[in-house]
Amino acid sequence: MSDRLEAILATAVPEVCPAAVALIAVDGFVAAQASAGELVRYADAGGTLAACRPPARRDSIFDLASVSKLFTTTVLLSLAEQGRLDLDAPVTAHLPAADPRITPRHLLTHTAGLPPTRRIDQELPDADPGDRLAAMVATPSEHPVGGPYLYSDVGMVMAGRLAELTGGAPLDVLVRQRVTGPLGLSDTGYRPGPEVLGRVAATEWKAERPGPGCVRGEVHDETAYALGGVAGHAGVFAPADDLLAFGEALRLGGGPVLGAAAVAEMTRDQGAEGAPFRHGLGVRIGDPGLVGPLKDAYGHSGFTGTSLVVDPARRLTVVLLTNAVHPVRGREGVRELRNAVAEEAARLSGLLT
């Protein structure tokens, strides 16, 4: 059952990405799985082959990049379920430096008018992560609050900080307590430890980072790195089976991390004007760069070349993990790879023949 999926990955490795792992589950059972490539293929930005090139395996761990936003969203929604957070109340009740017009719903739908990004490491090169986070949270809205849609990592950093203040713990602890712990995702989290480093895929060559070679075991995203490796928009690492289990929990209604009503609200079209797809709370619905023929599926993609797609109507959960930024960013073909995997999932579900 995995031959077709293996062929899809084989056509992409190593030109599109040096390593890839994909899982397709139908009705909760893995119908196809494949791994290809090498976790560390290059030693530098020039493409020099590394002396040691461990193969990618099903249990390999990847930097999820913006797929991390789904974990932040789940934490916030769990806090809202408990009455510790109102999705439509001004965030200034907890974040007094923020624009008083912004609500958590604005942050999760990217309609807060905040800029897409902010290189706080360059703005405050000598500051500690706490001071940088405070500056990020105080970022003023540069566009209309309430829409149109403008994808913003800054907004999700703010969402992560809001979770910390309402949840009474650091974001990595909240993710562990409210998501990965209840689901038994022992290999998922921020800042992977040395005991799993051999399973982690390398990302980009960054001369400014300490240590030889390409980044490995540290978050690729510059802003998340400047914030200490834990942020609302990026920083989570996971293997494919853990991410699949997270997606399956959402597909089946959220237990044990969220109630069915919270998942329904999360995956409802929130009417974000100007988005190139329908947008839920933290999730993209029918994103053409992500879901292929699964028009009503939801999920998220990550800059490193990762994606999670959930299609309850087709009983599907689809995971693709790659390190397409290794050793440099800008590779072509990741969108096509995501869609090819989604098409195979559609075929396995009976949507395509």
CSV table of N, CA, C and O in Angstrom, one decimal, residues 17-130:
chain,number,residue,atom,x,y,z
A,17,CYS,N,13.7,18.2,-1.3
A,17,CYS,CA,14.0,18.2,0.1
A,17,CYS,C,15.0,17.0,0.3
A,17,CYS,O,14.8,15.9,-0.3
A,18,PRO,N,16.0,17.2,1.2
A,18,PRO,CA,16.9,16.1,1.4
A,18,PRO,C,16.3,14.9,2.2
A,18,PRO,O,16.8,13.8,2.0
A,19,ALA,N,15.3,15.1,3.0
A,19,ALA,CA,14.6,14.1,3.7
A,19,ALA,C,13.1,14.3,3.8
A,19,ALA,O,12.7,15.4,3.8
A,20,ALA,N,12.4,13.2,3.8
A,20,ALA,CA,10.9,13.3,3.8
A,20,ALA,C,10.3,12.0,4.5
A,20,ALA,O,10.8,10.9,4.3
A,21,VAL,N,9.3,12.3,5.3
A,21,VAL,CA,8.5,11.2,5.9
A,21,VAL,C,7.1,11.5,5.7
A,21,VAL,O,6.7,12.7,5.9
A,22,ALA,N,6.3,10.6,5.3
A,22,ALA,CA,4.8,10.8,5.0
A,22,ALA,C,4.0,9.7,5.6
A,22,ALA,O,4.4,8.5,5.5
A,23,LEU,N,2.9,10.0,6.2
A,23,LEU,CA,1.9,9.1,6.7
A,23,LEU,C,0.5,9.4,6.3
A,23,LEU,O,0.2,10.6,6.3
A,24,ILE,N,-0.3,8.5,5.8
A,24,ILE,CA,-1.7,8.7,5.5
A,24,ILE,C,-2.5,7.7,6.3
A,24,ILE,O,-2.3,6.5,6.2
A,25,ALA,N,-3.4,8.2,7.1
A,25,ALA,CA,-4.3,7.4,7.9
A,25,ALA,C,-5.7,7.5,7.4
A,25,ALA,O,-6.2,8.6,7.2
A,26,VAL,N,-6.4,6.4,7.2
A,26,VAL,CA,-7.8,6.3,6.9
A,26,VAL,C,-8.5,5.6,8.0
A,26,VAL,O,-8.1,4.5,8.4
A,27,ASP,N,-9.5,6.3,8.5
A,27,ASP,CA,-10.3,5.7,9.7
A,27,ASP,C,-9.3,5.4,10.8
A,27,ASP,O,-9.6,4.4,11.6
A,28,GLY,N,-8.3,6.1,11.0
A,28,GLY,CA,-7.4,6.0,12.1
A,28,GLY,C,-6.3,4.9,11.9
A,28,GLY,O,-5.5,4.7,12.8
A,29,PHE,N,-6.3,4.2,10.8
A,29,PHE,CA,-5.3,3.2,10.5
A,29,PHE,C,-4.3,3.7,9.4
A,29,PHE,O,-4.8,4.3,8.5
A,30,VAL,N,-3.1,3.5,9.6
A,30,VAL,CA,-2.1,4.0,8.6
A,30,VAL,C,-2.2,3.1,7.4
A,30,VAL,O,-1.9,1.9,7.4
A,31,ALA,N,-2.7,3.8,6.3
A,31,ALA,CA,-2.9,3.1,5.0
A,31,ALA,C,-1.7,3.2,4.2
A,31,ALA,O,-1.5,2.3,3.2
A,32,ALA,N,-0.8,4.1,4.4
A,32,ALA,CA,0.4,4.3,3.6
A,32,ALA,C,1.4,5.0,4.4
A,32,ALA,O,1.1,6.0,5.1
A,33,GLN,N,2.7,4.6,4.3
A,33,GLN,CA,3.8,5.3,5.0
A,33,GLN,C,5.0,5.2,4.1
A,33,GLN,O,5.2,4.2,3.5
A,34,ALA,N,5.8,6.2,4.2
A,34,ALA,CA,7.1,6.2,3.4
A,34,ALA,C,8.1,7.1,4.0
A,34,ALA,O,7.7,8.1,4.6
A,35,SER,N,9.4,6.8,3.9
A,35,SER,CA,10.5,7.6,4.3
A,35,SER,C,11.5,7.6,3.2
A,35,SER,O,11.7,6.6,2.5
A,36,ALA,N,12.2,8.8,3.0
A,36,ALA,CA,13.2,8.8,2.0
A,36,ALA,C,14.2,9.9,2.4
A,36,ALA,O,13.9,10.8,3.1
A,37,GLY,N,15.5,9.7,1.9
A,37,GLY,CA,16.5,10.7,2.0
A,37,GLY,C,17.3,10.5,3.3
A,37,GLY,O,17.3,9.5,3.9
A,38,GLU,N,18.0,11.6,3.6
A,38,GLU,CA,19.0,11.6,4.7
A,38,GLU,C,18.7,12.8,5.6
A,38,GLU,O,18.5,13.9,5.1
A,39,LEU,N,18.8,12.6,6.9
A,39,LEU,CA,18.5,13.6,7.8
A,39,LEU,C,19.5,14.8,7.8
A,39,LEU,O,19.2,15.9,8.0
A,40,VAL,N,20.8,14.4,7.5
A,40,VAL,CA,21.8,15.4,7.3
A,40,VAL,C,22.5,15.1,6.0
A,40,VAL,O,23.3,14.1,6.0
A,41,ARG,N,22.3,15.8,5.0
A,41,ARG,CA,22.9,15.5,3.7
A,41,ARG,C,24.1,16.5,3.4
A,41,ARG,O,25.1,16.0,2.8
A,42,TYR,N,24.0,17.7,3.9
A,42,TYR,CA,25.0,18.7,3.5
A,42,TYR,C,25.7,19.2,4.7
A,42,TYR,O,25.1,19.3,5.8
A,43,ALA,N,26.9,19.6,4.5
A,43,ALA,CA,27.8,20.2,5.6
A,43,ALA,C,27.8,21.7,5.6
A,43,ALA,O,28.2,22.3,6.6
A,44,ASP,N,27.4,22.3,4.5
A,44,ASP,CA,27.5,23.8,4.4
A,44,ASP,C,26.5,24.3,3.3
A,44,ASP,O,25.8,23.5,2.7
A,45,ALA,N,26.4,25.6,3.2
A,45,ALA,CA,25.5,26.2,2.2
A,45,ALA,C,25.9,25.9,0.8
A,45,ALA,O,25.1,26.0,-0.1
A,46,GLY,N,27.1,25.5,0.6
A,46,GLY,CA,27.6,25.3,-0.8
A,46,GLY,C,27.2,23.9,-1.3
A,46,GLY,O,27.5,23.6,-2.5
A,47,GLY,N,26.6,23.1,-0.5
A,47,GLY,CA,26.2,21.8,-0.9
A,47,GLY,C,27.2,20.7,-0.8
A,47,GLY,O,27.1,19.6,-1.3
A,48,THR,N,28.3,20.9,0.0
A,48,THR,CA,29.3,19.9,0.3
A,48,THR,C,28.6,18.8,1.1
A,48,THR,O,27.9,19.0,2.1
A,49,LEU,N,28.7,17.5,0.6
A,49,LEU,CA,28.1,16.4,1.3
A,49,LEU,C,28.7,16.2,2.7
A,49,LEU,O,29.9,16.3,2.9
A,50,ALA,N,27.8,15.9,3.7
A,50,ALA,CA,28.3,15.7,5.0
A,50,ALA,C,29.0,14.3,5.1
A,50,ALA,O,28.7,13.4,4.3
A,51,ALA,N,29.9,14.2,6.0
A,51,ALA,CA,30.6,13.0,6.2
A,51,ALA,C,29.7,11.9,6.7
A,51,ALA,O,29.9,10.7,6.3
A,52,CYS,N,28.8,12.2,7.6
A,52,CYS,CA,27.9,11.2,8.1
A,52,CYS,C,26.5,11.6,7.7
A,52,CYS,O,26.0,12.8,8.0
A,53,ARG,N,25.7,10.8,7.0
A,53,ARG,CA,24.4,11.1,6.4
A,53,ARG,C,23.4,10.0,6.9
A,53,ARG,O,23.1,9.1,6.1
A,54,PRO,N,22.9,10.2,8.1
A,54,PRO,CA,21.9,9.1,8.6
A,54,PRO,C,20.6,9.2,7.8
A,54,PRO,O,20.1,10.2,7.4
A,55,PRO,N,20.1,8.0,7.5
A,55,PRO,CA,18.8,7.9,6.7
A,55,PRO,C,17.6,8.4,7.5
A,55,PRO,O,17.5,8.3,8.7
A,56,ALA,N,16.7,9.0,6.8
A,56,ALA,CA,15.4,9.4,7.3
A,56,ALA,C,14.6,8.1,7.6
A,56,ALA,O,14.6,7.1,6.8
A,57,ARG,N,13.9,8.1,8.8
A,57,ARG,CA,13.1,6.9,9.2
A,57,ARG,C,11.7,7.4,9.6
A,57,ARG,O,11.5,8.6,9.8
A,58,ARG,N,10.8,6.5,9.8
A,58,ARG,CA,9.5,6.9,10.2
A,58,ARG,C,9.5,7.6,11.6
A,58,ARG,O,8.7,8.5,11.8
A,59,ASP,N,10.5,7.3,12.5
A,59,ASP,CA,10.5,8.0,13.8
A,59,ASP,C,11.4,9.2,13.8
A,59,ASP,O,11.7,9.7,14.9
A,60,SER,N,11.9,9.6,12.6
A,60,SER,CA,12.7,10.8,12.6
A,60,SER,C,11.9,12.1,13.1
A,60,SER,O,10.7,12.1,12.9
A,61,ILE,N,12.7,13.0,13.6
A,61,ILE,CA,12.0,14.2,14.2
A,61,ILE,C,12.3,15.4,13.4
A,61,ILE,O,13.5,15.6,13.0
A,62,PHE,N,11.3,16.2,13.1
A,62,PHE,CA,11.5,17.4,12.2
A,62,PHE,C,11.0,18.7,12.9
A,62,PHE,O,10.1,18.6,13.8
A,63,ASP,N,11.6,19.8,12.5
A,63,ASP,CA,11.2,21.1,13.0
A,63,ASP,C,9.9,21.4,12.2
A,63,ASP,O,9.9,21.6,11.0
A,64,LEU,N,8.8,21.6,13.0
A,64,LEU,CA,7.5,21.7,12.4
A,64,LEU,C,7.2,23.1,11.9
A,64,LEU,O,6.3,23.4,11.1
A,65,ALA,N,8.1,24.1,12.3
A,65,ALA,CA,7.9,25.5,11.8
A,65,ALA,C,6.4,25.9,12.2
A,65,ALA,O,6.0,25.7,13.3
A,66,SER,N,5.7,26.5,11.2
A,66,SER,CA,4.4,27.1,11.5
A,66,SER,C,3.3,26.0,11.8
A,66,SER,O,2.2,26.4,12.3
A,67,VAL,N,3.5,24.8,11.6
A,67,VAL,CA,2.6,23.8,12.1
A,67,VAL,C,2.5,23.9,13.7
A,67,VAL,O,1.5,23.5,14.3
A,68,SER,N,3.5,24.5,14.3
A,68,SER,CA,3.5,24.8,15.7
A,68,SER,C,2.3,25.6,16.1
A,68,SER,O,1.8,25.6,17.2
A,69,LYS,N,1.8,26.4,15.2
A,69,LYS,CA,0.6,27.3,15.5
A,69,LYS,C,-0.6,26.5,15.9
A,69,LYS,O,-1.4,27.0,16.7
A,70,LEU,N,-0.7,25.3,15.4
A,70,LEU,CA,-1.9,24.5,15.8
A,70,LEU,C,-1.8,24.1,17.3
A,70,LEU,O,-2.8,23.9,17.9
A,71,PHE,N,-0.6,23.9,17.8
A,71,PHE,CA,-0.4,23.6,19.2
A,71,PHE,C,-0.8,24.8,20.1
A,71,PHE,O,-1.5,24.6,21.1
A,72,THR,N,-0.3,26.0,19.7
A,72,THR,CA,-0.7,27.2,20.4
A,72,THR,C,-2.2,27.4,20.4
A,72,THR,O,-2.8,27.7,21.4
A,73,THR,N,-2.8,27.2,19.2
A,73,THR,CA,-4.2,27.4,19.1
A,73,THR,C,-5.0,26.4,20.0
A,73,THR,O,-5.9,26.8,20.7
A,74,THR,N,-4.5,25.2,20.1
A,74,THR,CA,-5.2,24.2,20.9
A,74,THR,C,-5.1,24.6,22.4
A,74,THR,O,-6.1,24.4,23.1
A,75,VAL,N,-3.9,25.1,22.8
A,75,VAL,CA,-3.8,25.5,24.2
A,75,VAL,C,-4.8,26.6,24.5
A,75,VAL,O,-5.5,26.7,25.5
A,76,LEU,N,-4.8,27.6,23.6
A,76,LEU,CA,-5.7,28.8,23.8
A,76,LEU,C,-7.2,28.3,23.9
A,76,LEU,O,-7.9,28.8,24.7
A,77,LEU,N,-7.6,27.4,23.0
A,77,LEU,CA,-9.0,27.0,23.0
A,77,LEU,C,-9.3,26.2,24.2
A,77,LEU,O,-10.4,26.2,24.8
A,78,SER,N,-8.3,25.4,24.7
A,78,SER,CA,-8.5,24.7,26.0
A,78,SER,C,-8.7,25.6,27.2
A,78,SER,O,-9.5,25.4,28.0
A,79,LEU,N,-8.0,26.8,27.1
A,79,LEU,CA,-8.2,27.8,28.2
A,79,LEU,C,-9.5,28.5,28.1
A,79,LEU,O,-10.2,28.8,29.1
A,80,ALA,N,-9.9,28.7,26.8
A,80,ALA,CA,-11.3,29.3,26.6
A,80,ALA,C,-12.4,28.4,27.1
A,80,ALA,O,-13.4,28.8,27.7
A,81,GLU,N,-12.2,27.1,26.9
A,81,GLU,CA,-13.2,26.1,27.3
A,81,GLU,C,-13.3,26.2,28.9
A,81,GLU,O,-14.4,26.0,29.4
A,82,GLN,N,-12.2,26.4,29.5
A,82,GLN,CA,-12.3,26.5,31.0
A,82,GLN,C,-12.7,27.8,31.5
A,82,GLN,O,-12.8,28.0,32.7
A,83,GLY,N,-13.0,28.8,30.6
A,83,GLY,CA,-13.5,30.1,31.1
A,83,GLY,C,-12.4,31.0,31.5
A,83,GLY,O,-12.6,32.1,32.1
A,84,ARG,N,-11.1,30.6,31.2
A,84,ARG,CA,-10.0,31.5,31.6
A,84,ARG,C,-9.6,32.5,30.5
A,84,ARG,O,-8.8,33.3,30.7
A,85,LEU,N,-10.3,32.4,29.4
A,85,LEU,CA,-10.0,33.3,28.3
A,85,LEU,C,-11.3,33.4,27.5
A,85,LEU,O,-12.1,32.5,27.2
A,86,ASP,N,-11.6,34.7,27.1
A,86,ASP,CA,-12.7,35.0,26.2
A,86,ASP,C,-12.2,35.3,24.8
A,86,ASP,O,-11.4,36.3,24.7
A,87,LEU,N,-12.6,34.5,23.8
A,87,LEU,CA,-12.0,34.7,22.5
A,87,LEU,C,-12.4,36.1,21.9
A,87,LEU,O,-11.7,36.5,20.9
A,88,ASP,N,-13.4,36.7,22.4
A,88,ASP,CA,-13.9,38.0,21.8
A,88,ASP,C,-13.7,39.2,22.7
A,88,ASP,O,-14.2,40.3,22.5
A,89,ALA,N,-12.9,39.0,23.8
A,89,ALA,CA,-12.6,40.1,24.7
A,89,ALA,C,-11.2,40.7,24.3
A,89,ALA,O,-10.3,40.0,23.8
A,90,PRO,N,-11.0,42.0,24.6
A,90,PRO,CA,-9.7,42.6,24.3
A,90,PRO,C,-8.6,41.9,25.0
A,90,PRO,O,-8.7,41.5,26.2
A,91,VAL,N,-7.5,41.6,24.3
A,91,VAL,CA,-6.3,40.9,24.9
A,91,VAL,C,-5.7,41.8,25.9
A,91,VAL,O,-4.8,41.3,26.7
A,92,THR,N,-6.0,43.1,25.9
A,92,THR,CA,-5.3,44.0,26.9
A,92,THR,C,-5.6,43.7,28.3
A,92,THR,O,-5.0,44.2,29.2
A,93,ALA,N,-6.7,42.9,28.6
A,93,ALA,CA,-6.9,42.4,29.9
A,93,ALA,C,-5.7,41.7,30.5
A,93,ALA,O,-5.5,41.6,31.7
A,94,HIS,N,-5.0,41.0,29.6
A,94,HIS,CA,-3.8,40.3,30.0
A,94,HIS,C,-2.5,40.9,29.4
A,94,HIS,O,-1.4,40.7,29.9
A,95,LEU,N,-2.6,41.5,28.2
A,95,LEU,CA,-1.5,42.1,27.5
A,95,LEU,C,-1.7,43.6,27.4
A,95,LEU,O,-2.1,44.1,26.3
A,96,PRO,N,-1.5,44.4,28.5
A,96,PRO,CA,-1.8,45.8,28.4
A,96,PRO,C,-1.1,46.6,27.4
A,96,PRO,O,-1.5,47.7,27.0
A,97,ALA,N,0.1,46.1,26.9
A,97,ALA,CA,0.8,46.9,25.9
A,97,ALA,C,0.3,46.7,24.5
A,97,ALA,O,0.7,47.4,23.5
A,98,ALA,N,-0.7,45.7,24.3
A,98,ALA,CA,-1.2,45.5,23.0
A,98,ALA,C,-2.3,46.5,22.6
A,98,ALA,O,-2.8,47.3,23.4
A,99,ASP,N,-2.7,46.5,21.3
A,99,ASP,CA,-3.7,47.3,20.8
A,99,ASP,C,-5.0,46.9,21.5
A,99,ASP,O,-5.4,45.7,21.4
A,100,PRO,N,-5.8,47.8,22.1
A,100,PRO,CA,-7.0,47.4,22.8
A,100,PRO,C,-8.1,46.9,21.9
A,100,PRO,O,-9.1,46.3,22.4
A,101,ARG,N,-8.0,47.0,20.6
A,101,ARG,CA,-9.0,46.5,19.7
A,101,ARG,C,-8.8,45.0,19.4
A,101,ARG,O,-9.8,44.4,18.9
A,102,ILE,N,-7.7,44.5,19.7
A,102,ILE,CA,-7.4,43.1,19.3
A,102,ILE,C,-8.0,42.1,20.3
A,102,ILE,O,-7.9,42.3,21.5
A,103,THR,N,-8.6,41.1,19.7
A,103,THR,CA,-9.1,40.0,20.5
A,103,THR,C,-8.3,38.7,20.2
A,103,THR,O,-7.6,38.6,19.1
A,104,PRO,N,-8.4,37.6,21.0
A,104,PRO,CA,-7.8,36.4,20.6
A,104,PRO,C,-8.3,35.8,19.3
A,104,PRO,O,-7.5,35.2,18.5
A,105,ARG,N,-9.6,36.1,18.9
A,105,ARG,CA,-10.1,35.6,17.7
A,105,ARG,C,-9.4,36.3,16.5
A,105,ARG,O,-9.1,35.7,15.5
A,106,HIS,N,-9.1,37.6,16.7
A,106,HIS,CA,-8.3,38.3,15.6
A,106,HIS,C,-6.9,37.6,15.5
A,106,HIS,O,-6.4,37.5,14.3
A,107,LEU,N,-6.3,37.3,16.6
A,107,LEU,CA,-4.9,36.7,16.5
A,107,LEU,C,-5.0,35.4,15.8
A,107,LEU,O,-4.1,35.1,14.9
A,108,LEU,N,-6.0,34.6,16.1
A,108,LEU,CA,-6.0,33.2,15.5
A,108,LEU,C,-6.6,33.2,14.1
A,108,LEU,O,-6.4,32.2,13.4
A,109,THR,N,-7.1,34.3,13.6
A,109,THR,CA,-7.6,34.4,12.2
A,109,THR,C,-6.7,35.3,11.4
A,109,THR,O,-7.0,35.6,10.2
A,110,HIS,N,-5.6,35.8,12.0
A,110,HIS,CA,-4.7,36.7,11.3
A,110,HIS,C,-5.4,38.0,10.8
A,110,HIS,O,-5.2,38.4,9.6
A,111,THR,N,-6.3,38.5,11.6
A,111,THR,CA,-7.0,39.7,11.2
A,111,THR,C,-6.8,40.8,12.3
A,111,THR,O,-7.6,41.7,12.4
A,112,ALA,N,-5.7,40.8,13.0
A,112,ALA,CA,-5.4,41.8,14.0
A,112,ALA,C,-4.7,43.0,13.4
A,112,ALA,O,-4.4,43.9,14.2
A,113,GLY,N,-4.4,43.0,12.1
A,113,GLY,CA,-3.7,44.1,11.6
A,113,GLY,C,-2.2,44.2,11.9
A,113,GLY,O,-1.6,45.2,11.7
A,114,LEU,N,-1.7,43.1,12.4
A,114,LEU,CA,-0.3,43.1,12.8
A,114,LEU,C,0.6,42.8,11.6
A,114,LEU,O,0.2,42.1,10.7
A,115,PRO,N,1.9,43.2,11.7
A,115,PRO,CA,2.8,42.9,10.5
A,115,PRO,C,3.1,41.4,10.4
A,115,PRO,O,3.0,40.7,11.4
A,116,PRO,N,3.5,41.0,9.3
A,116,PRO,CA,3.7,39.5,9.1
A,116,PRO,C,4.8,39.0,10.0
A,116,PRO,O,4.7,37.9,10.6
A,117,THR,N,5.9,39.8,10.1
A,117,THR,CA,7.0,39.3,10.9
A,117,THR,C,7.7,40.5,11.6
A,117,THR,O,7.5,41.7,11.2
A,118,ARG,N,8.7,40.2,12.4
A,118,ARG,CA,9.5,41.2,13.1
A,118,ARG,C,10.8,40.6,13.5
A,118,ARG,O,10.8,39.7,14.4
A,119,ARG,N,11.9,41.0,12.9
A,119,ARG,CA,13.2,40.4,13.2
A,119,ARG,C,13.7,41.1,14.5
A,119,ARG,O,14.6,41.9,14.5
A,120,ILE,N,13.1,40.6,15.6
A,120,ILE,CA,13.5,41.2,16.9
A,120,ILE,C,14.9,40.9,17.3
A,120,ILE,O,15.5,41.6,18.1
A,121,ASP,N,15.5,39.9,16.7
A,121,ASP,CA,16.9,39.6,17.0
A,121,ASP,C,17.8,40.7,16.4
A,121,ASP,O,18.9,41.0,17.0
A,122,GLN,N,17.4,41.3,15.3
A,122,GLN,CA,18.2,42.3,14.7
A,122,GLN,C,17.9,43.7,15.3
A,122,GLN,O,18.7,44.6,15.5
A,123,GLU,N,16.6,43.9,15.8
A,123,GLU,CA,16.2,45.1,16.4
A,123,GLU,C,16.8,45.2,17.8
A,123,GLU,O,17.3,46.3,18.2
A,124,LEU,N,16.9,44.1,18.5
A,124,LEU,CA,17.4,44.1,19.9
A,124,LEU,C,18.5,43.1,20.0
A,124,LEU,O,18.3,42.0,20.7
A,125,PRO,N,19.6,43.3,19.4
A,125,PRO,CA,20.7,42.2,19.4
A,125,PRO,C,21.2,41.9,20.7
A,125,PRO,O,21.7,40.8,20.9
A,126,ASP,N,21.2,42.8,21.7
A,126,ASP,CA,21.8,42.5,23.0
A,126,ASP,C,20.8,42.2,24.1
A,126,ASP,O,21.1,42.0,25.2
A,127,ALA,N,19.5,42.1,23.7
A,127,ALA,CA,18.4,41.9,24.7
A,127,ALA,C,18.3,40.4,25.0
A,127,ALA,O,18.7,39.6,24.2
A,128,ASP,N,17.7,40.1,26.2
A,128,ASP,CA,17.4,38.7,26.5
A,128,ASP,C,16.1,38.3,25.9
A,128,ASP,O,15.3,39.2,25.5
A,129,PRO,N,15.7,37.0,25.9
A,129,PRO,CA,14.5,36.6,25.3
A,129,PRO,C,13.2,37.3,25.9
A,129,PRO,O,12.3,37.6,25.2
A,130,GLY,N,13.3,37.5,27.2
A,130,GLY,CA,12.1,38.1,27.9
A,130,GLY,C,11.9,39.5,27.4
A,130,GLY,O,10.7,39.9,27.1
